[in-house]
XYZ file of C-alpha atoms in Angstrom:
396
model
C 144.699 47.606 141.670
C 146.255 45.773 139.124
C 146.574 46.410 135.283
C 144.421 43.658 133.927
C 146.766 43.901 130.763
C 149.808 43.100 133.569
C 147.786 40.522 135.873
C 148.440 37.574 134.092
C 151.454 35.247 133.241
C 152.404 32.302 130.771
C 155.016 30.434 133.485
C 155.093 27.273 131.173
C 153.408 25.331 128.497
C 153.367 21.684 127.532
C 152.216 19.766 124.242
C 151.261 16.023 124.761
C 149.895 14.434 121.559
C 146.814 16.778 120.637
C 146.464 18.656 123.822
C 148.034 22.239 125.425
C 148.677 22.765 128.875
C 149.646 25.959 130.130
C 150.749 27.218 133.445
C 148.895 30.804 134.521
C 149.456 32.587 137.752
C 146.834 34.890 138.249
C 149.457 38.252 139.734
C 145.722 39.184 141.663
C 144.959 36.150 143.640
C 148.578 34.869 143.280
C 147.273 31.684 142.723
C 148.516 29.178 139.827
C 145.967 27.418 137.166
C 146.400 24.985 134.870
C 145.062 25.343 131.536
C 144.187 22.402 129.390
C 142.425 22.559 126.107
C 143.548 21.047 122.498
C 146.046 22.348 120.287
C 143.419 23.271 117.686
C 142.003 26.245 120.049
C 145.325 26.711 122.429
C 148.444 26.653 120.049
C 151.542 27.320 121.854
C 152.722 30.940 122.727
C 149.966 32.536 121.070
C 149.185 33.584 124.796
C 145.159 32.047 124.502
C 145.466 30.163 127.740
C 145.064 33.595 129.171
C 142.267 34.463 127.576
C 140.506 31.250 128.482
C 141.243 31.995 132.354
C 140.029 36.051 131.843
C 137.024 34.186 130.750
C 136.008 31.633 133.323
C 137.517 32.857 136.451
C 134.857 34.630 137.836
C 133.344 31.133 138.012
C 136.097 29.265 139.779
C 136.308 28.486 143.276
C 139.146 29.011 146.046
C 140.617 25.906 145.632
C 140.616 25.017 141.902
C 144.136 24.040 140.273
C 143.389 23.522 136.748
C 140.441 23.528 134.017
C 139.784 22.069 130.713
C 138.279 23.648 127.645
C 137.032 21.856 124.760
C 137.716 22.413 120.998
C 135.228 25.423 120.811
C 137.135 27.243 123.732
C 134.000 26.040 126.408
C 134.554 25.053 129.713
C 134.099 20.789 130.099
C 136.107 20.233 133.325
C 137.300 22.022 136.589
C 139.280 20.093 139.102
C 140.626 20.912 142.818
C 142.496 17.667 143.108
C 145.729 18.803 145.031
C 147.334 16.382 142.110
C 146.280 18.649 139.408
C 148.339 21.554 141.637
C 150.955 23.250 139.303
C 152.355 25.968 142.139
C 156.611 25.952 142.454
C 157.994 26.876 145.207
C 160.916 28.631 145.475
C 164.009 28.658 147.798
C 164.135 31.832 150.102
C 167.258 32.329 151.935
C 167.298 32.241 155.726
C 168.054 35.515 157.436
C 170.689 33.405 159.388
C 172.584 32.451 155.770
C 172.558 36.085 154.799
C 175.096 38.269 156.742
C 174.959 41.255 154.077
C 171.482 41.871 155.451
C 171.651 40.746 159.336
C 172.261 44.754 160.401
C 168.770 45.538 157.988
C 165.711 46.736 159.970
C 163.122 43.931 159.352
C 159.468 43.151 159.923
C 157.536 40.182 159.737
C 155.390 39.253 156.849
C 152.427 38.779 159.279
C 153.089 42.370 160.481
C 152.324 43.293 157.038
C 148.670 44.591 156.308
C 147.697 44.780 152.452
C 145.902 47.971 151.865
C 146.049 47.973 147.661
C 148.205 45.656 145.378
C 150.048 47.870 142.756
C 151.265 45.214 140.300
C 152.744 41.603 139.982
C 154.660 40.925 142.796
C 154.438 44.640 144.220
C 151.574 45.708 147.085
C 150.808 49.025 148.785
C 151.031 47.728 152.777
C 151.274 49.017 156.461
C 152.739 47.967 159.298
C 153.381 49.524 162.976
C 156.871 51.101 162.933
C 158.779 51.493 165.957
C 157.045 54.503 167.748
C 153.941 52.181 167.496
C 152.678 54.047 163.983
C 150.953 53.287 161.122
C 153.465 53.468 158.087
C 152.747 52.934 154.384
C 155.405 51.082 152.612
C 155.614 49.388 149.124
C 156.426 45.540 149.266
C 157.925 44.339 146.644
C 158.608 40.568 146.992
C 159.801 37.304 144.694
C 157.056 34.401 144.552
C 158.795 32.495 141.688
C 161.700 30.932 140.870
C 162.591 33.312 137.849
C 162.911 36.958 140.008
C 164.271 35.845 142.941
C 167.585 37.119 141.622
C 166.029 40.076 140.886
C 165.366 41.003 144.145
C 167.958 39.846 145.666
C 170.366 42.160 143.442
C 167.910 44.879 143.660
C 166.970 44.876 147.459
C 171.433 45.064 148.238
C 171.450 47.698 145.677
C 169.359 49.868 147.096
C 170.334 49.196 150.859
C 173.758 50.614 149.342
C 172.696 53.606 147.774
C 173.518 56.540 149.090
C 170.816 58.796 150.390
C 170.061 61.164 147.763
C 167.092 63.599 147.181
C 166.112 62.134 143.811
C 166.059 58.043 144.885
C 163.573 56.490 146.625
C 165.214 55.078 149.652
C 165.192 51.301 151.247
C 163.183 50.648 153.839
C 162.953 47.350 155.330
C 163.338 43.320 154.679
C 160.500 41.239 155.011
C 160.941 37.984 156.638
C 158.658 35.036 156.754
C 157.354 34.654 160.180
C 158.744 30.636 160.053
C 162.615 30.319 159.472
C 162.517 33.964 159.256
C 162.767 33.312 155.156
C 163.887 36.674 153.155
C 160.598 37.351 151.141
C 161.372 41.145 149.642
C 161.780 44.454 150.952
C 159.776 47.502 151.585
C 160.864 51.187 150.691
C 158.345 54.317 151.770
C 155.248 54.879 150.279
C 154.533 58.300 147.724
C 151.163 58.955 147.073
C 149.910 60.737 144.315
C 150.755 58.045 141.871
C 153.846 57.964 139.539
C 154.161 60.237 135.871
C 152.731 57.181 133.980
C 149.557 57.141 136.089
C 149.008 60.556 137.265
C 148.519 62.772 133.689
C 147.145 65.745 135.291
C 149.699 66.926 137.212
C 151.432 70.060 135.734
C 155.000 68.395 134.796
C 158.090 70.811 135.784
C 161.373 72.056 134.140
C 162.423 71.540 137.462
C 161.853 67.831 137.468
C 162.996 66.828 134.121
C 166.323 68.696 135.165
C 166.177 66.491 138.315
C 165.971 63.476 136.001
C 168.880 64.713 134.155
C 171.008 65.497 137.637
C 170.140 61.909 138.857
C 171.050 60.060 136.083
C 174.615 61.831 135.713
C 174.790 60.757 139.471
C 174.013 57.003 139.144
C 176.071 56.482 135.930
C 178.919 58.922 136.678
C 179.311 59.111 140.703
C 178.475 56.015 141.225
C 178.765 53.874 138.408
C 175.290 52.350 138.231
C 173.235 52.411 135.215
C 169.516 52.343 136.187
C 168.374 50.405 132.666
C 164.686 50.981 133.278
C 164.027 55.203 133.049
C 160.514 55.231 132.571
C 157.546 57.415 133.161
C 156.065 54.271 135.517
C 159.491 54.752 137.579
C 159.237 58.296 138.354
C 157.128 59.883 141.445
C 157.108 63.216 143.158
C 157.657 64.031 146.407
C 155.078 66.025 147.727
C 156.486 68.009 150.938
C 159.847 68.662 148.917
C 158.651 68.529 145.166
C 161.690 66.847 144.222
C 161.463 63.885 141.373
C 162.014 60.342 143.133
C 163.473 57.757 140.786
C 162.356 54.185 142.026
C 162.610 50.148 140.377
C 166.013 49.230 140.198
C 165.590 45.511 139.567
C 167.406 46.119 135.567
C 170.015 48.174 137.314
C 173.894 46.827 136.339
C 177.407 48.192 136.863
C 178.017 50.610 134.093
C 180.688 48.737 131.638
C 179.735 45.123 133.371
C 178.036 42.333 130.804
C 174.584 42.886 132.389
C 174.632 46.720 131.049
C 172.934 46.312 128.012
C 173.677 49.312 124.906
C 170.277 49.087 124.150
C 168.806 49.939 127.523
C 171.149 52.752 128.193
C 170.183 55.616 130.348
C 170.592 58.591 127.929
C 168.009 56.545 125.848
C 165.330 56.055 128.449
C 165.439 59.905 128.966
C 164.970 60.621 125.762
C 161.817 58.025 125.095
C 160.700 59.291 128.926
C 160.550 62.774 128.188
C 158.540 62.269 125.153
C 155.921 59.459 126.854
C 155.196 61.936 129.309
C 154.674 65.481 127.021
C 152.893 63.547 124.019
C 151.453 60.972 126.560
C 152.288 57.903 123.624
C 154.603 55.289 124.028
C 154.357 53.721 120.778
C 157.908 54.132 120.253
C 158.912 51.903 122.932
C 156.417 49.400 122.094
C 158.950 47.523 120.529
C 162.239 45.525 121.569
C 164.786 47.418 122.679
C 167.105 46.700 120.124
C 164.913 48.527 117.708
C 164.016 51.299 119.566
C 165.684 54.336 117.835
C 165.924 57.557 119.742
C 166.391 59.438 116.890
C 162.903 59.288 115.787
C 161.799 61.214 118.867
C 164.864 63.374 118.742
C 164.480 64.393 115.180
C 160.796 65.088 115.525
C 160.222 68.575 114.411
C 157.438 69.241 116.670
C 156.121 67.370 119.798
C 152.286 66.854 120.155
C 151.809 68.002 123.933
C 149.258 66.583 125.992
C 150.523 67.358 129.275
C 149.989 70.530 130.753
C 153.833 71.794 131.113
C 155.339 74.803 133.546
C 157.358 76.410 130.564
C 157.329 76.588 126.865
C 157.751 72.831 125.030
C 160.871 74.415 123.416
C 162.692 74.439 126.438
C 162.209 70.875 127.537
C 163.384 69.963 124.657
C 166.402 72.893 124.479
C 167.412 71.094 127.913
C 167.082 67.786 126.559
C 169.339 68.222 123.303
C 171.786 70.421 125.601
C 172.454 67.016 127.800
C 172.107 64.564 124.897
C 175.347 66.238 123.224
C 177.123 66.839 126.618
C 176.339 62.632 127.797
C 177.635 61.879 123.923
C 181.374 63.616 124.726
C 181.388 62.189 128.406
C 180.386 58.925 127.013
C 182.891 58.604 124.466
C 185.523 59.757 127.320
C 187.521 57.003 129.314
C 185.494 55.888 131.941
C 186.933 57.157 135.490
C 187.503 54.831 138.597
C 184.442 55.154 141.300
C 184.472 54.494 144.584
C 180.647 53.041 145.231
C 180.757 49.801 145.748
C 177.014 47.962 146.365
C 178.551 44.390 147.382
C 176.091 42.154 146.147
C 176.635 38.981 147.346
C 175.269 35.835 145.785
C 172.604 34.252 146.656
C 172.667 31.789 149.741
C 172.378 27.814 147.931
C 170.044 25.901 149.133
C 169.779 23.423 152.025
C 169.814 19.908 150.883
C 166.541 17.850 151.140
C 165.200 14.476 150.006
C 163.714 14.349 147.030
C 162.501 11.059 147.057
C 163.222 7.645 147.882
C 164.795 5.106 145.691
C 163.420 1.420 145.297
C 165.975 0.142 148.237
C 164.367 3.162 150.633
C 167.957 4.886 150.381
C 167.218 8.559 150.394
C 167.849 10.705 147.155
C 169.167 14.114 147.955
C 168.904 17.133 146.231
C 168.224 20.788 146.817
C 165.335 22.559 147.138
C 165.978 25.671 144.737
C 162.761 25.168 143.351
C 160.067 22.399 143.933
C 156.601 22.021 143.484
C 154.238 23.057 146.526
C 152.965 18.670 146.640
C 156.570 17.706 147.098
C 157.114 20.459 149.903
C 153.996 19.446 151.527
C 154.614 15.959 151.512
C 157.950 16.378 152.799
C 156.446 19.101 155.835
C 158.031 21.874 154.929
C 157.425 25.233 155.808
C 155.956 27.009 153.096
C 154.675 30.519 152.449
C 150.613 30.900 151.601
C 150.570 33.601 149.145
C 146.961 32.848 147.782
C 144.669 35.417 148.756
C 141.022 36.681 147.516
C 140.319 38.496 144.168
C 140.235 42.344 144.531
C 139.198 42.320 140.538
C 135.425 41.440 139.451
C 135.425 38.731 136.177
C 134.992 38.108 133.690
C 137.703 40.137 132.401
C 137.887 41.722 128.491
């Protein structure tokens, strides 16, 4: 299920005279509302539009597009009018205009069956492999204009890693069953839930030196830094009880402008070790810019709340051991690596009209990103993502 703090999202937000309208896509039903109210209760970026739709969609039906508030926050107006529909579509490369992924094993999105949706844009599925099988898989997809880079980058990054014991490995591509459109990509499913969900587990020496061996791997051996180490990104396999590292959608070439300082690797271990002894991540509950791992480091004692395999003194003996070590090979002159991922760019767009000019001479454009009336009108093939809610409202 989804995180009702995470199932909700703010896509835009327009001010005409005295009244707000926000754009909310509901992660759960992935379905897109329209928010209207007046500026006196909905102020911009003050994030209320979501608290109007936690409130009143337990009320709306399959096929409403937007609803209107009044000053005191209550509900005056709920409209299905396909006008009123604020949904973008998005431009999904064809398998055909992709030849980095041609030699990928693939499988249909209608071969897909949802058993459990994980977060935004991220669903626990099965499918038949080849021996005829039932196979769990994660599905992690793009829906909106503003992470389909995002998976593009990270589905050909992790295609390219090398197999390794401590990275969860790729999969398959999804592929619309029309146009055979790249949607996402699967990777195998672990149960047992990752460190940020599962607290009970006994957490292992073992691991956290697994962290520390996978880490020196991605940013040394292969010159990837993984930008995202988290407590939410780490699993355990259970027939090898080896740490999986997993969510590589942040993940840059070490020394390239999208490797940010403050998202560093050595960093995230530091604030991930913590989160998952004390079980508080109030430190990183800021930007990343003014996260300081100093004031975890220079804690004189840890609160533990996890139930640990060996002594809290040598987690942290291991810890300080590798922080001094990464500081010298840091501060060394990087060395040449071999791994290359190859990410291509993105396949453009094919050209479509996007509307017709006084004369009846065709305008064309492309189709990056267009709203779901314009596709319709012009017959394209589109992708239903709307689907049921799994989550009772109303929601606190």
């Amino acid at each position: 299920m989804i995180a009702p703090s995470s199932r909700f999202l703010i896509v835009g937000e327009q001010v005409t005279g005295p009244v707000h309208t926000g754009q909310v896509i509901d992660w759960d039903q992935r379905r897109w509302y329209n928010i209207n109210g007046p500026l006196t209760y909905i102020p911009p970026e003050e994030n209320v539009d979501i608290d109007v739709l936690k409130r009143y969609i337990g009320q709306l039906g399959q096929t409403v597009k937007s609803i209107t508030v009044d000053e005191n926050g209550l509900l005056v107006n709920v409209s299905s009018d396909p006008e009123d529909d604020s949904t973008l579509t998005t431009h999904d490369p064809r398998l055909a205009n992709a030849p980095s992924l041609q030699s990928c094993p693939a499988v249909q999105h209608s071969q897909l069956t949802e058993e459990d949706r994980l977060g935004p844009t991220v669903d626990l599925v099965s499918y038949a492999d080849d021996a005829g099988l039932k196979k769990l898989a994660v599905f992690k997809y793009d829906m909106i204009f503003q992470r389909r880079s995002w998976i593009w980058n990270e589905l050909h990054l992790n295609k390219a890693l090398p197999r390794h014991p401590n990275i969860v490995p790729f999969d398959r591509v999804v592929l619309s069953d029309a146009e055979s459109r790249l949607l996402g990509f699967t990777t195998p499913y672990i149960p047992n839930g990752t460190m940020e969900e599962n607290k009970d587990r006994v957490f292992k020496l073992s691991w956290f030196q697994q962290l520390l061996d996978v880490v020196d791997y991605l940013n040394f051996e292969l010159g990837i830094a993984h930008q995202d180490i988290a407590p939410g990104n780490l699993l355990v396999e259970p027939e090898t009880d080896n740490l999986l590292l997993f969510d590589f959608d942040r993940a840059a070439r070490v020394n390239h402008t999208s490797c940010l300082p403050e998202r560093n690797d050595v960093k995230g271990v530091i604030f991930t070790l913590y989160e998952i002894v004390s079980q508080d991540d109030h430190f990183r509950r800021v930007e990343h810019r003014k996260q300081d791992q100093n004031s975890v480091l220079d804690l004189e004692s840890w609160p533990v709340k996890t139930k640990l395999d060996s002594d809290i003194r040598e987690f942290r003996k291991l810890l300080n051991a590798w922080v001094q070590r990464r500081k010298e090979q840091d501060s060394a002159p990087a060395e040449d690596v071999e791994f290359t991922p190859g990410i291509p760019d993105v396949p453009p767009a094919s050209p479509v009209i996007k509307y017709h000019d006084e004369n009846g001479v065709a305008k064309w454009g492309d189709n990056s990103i267009r709203s779901r009336q314009q596709a319709l009108e012009h017959k394209e093939s589109l992708i239903v993502w709307e689907r049921p809610p799994q989550q009772l409202a109303p929601l606190e």
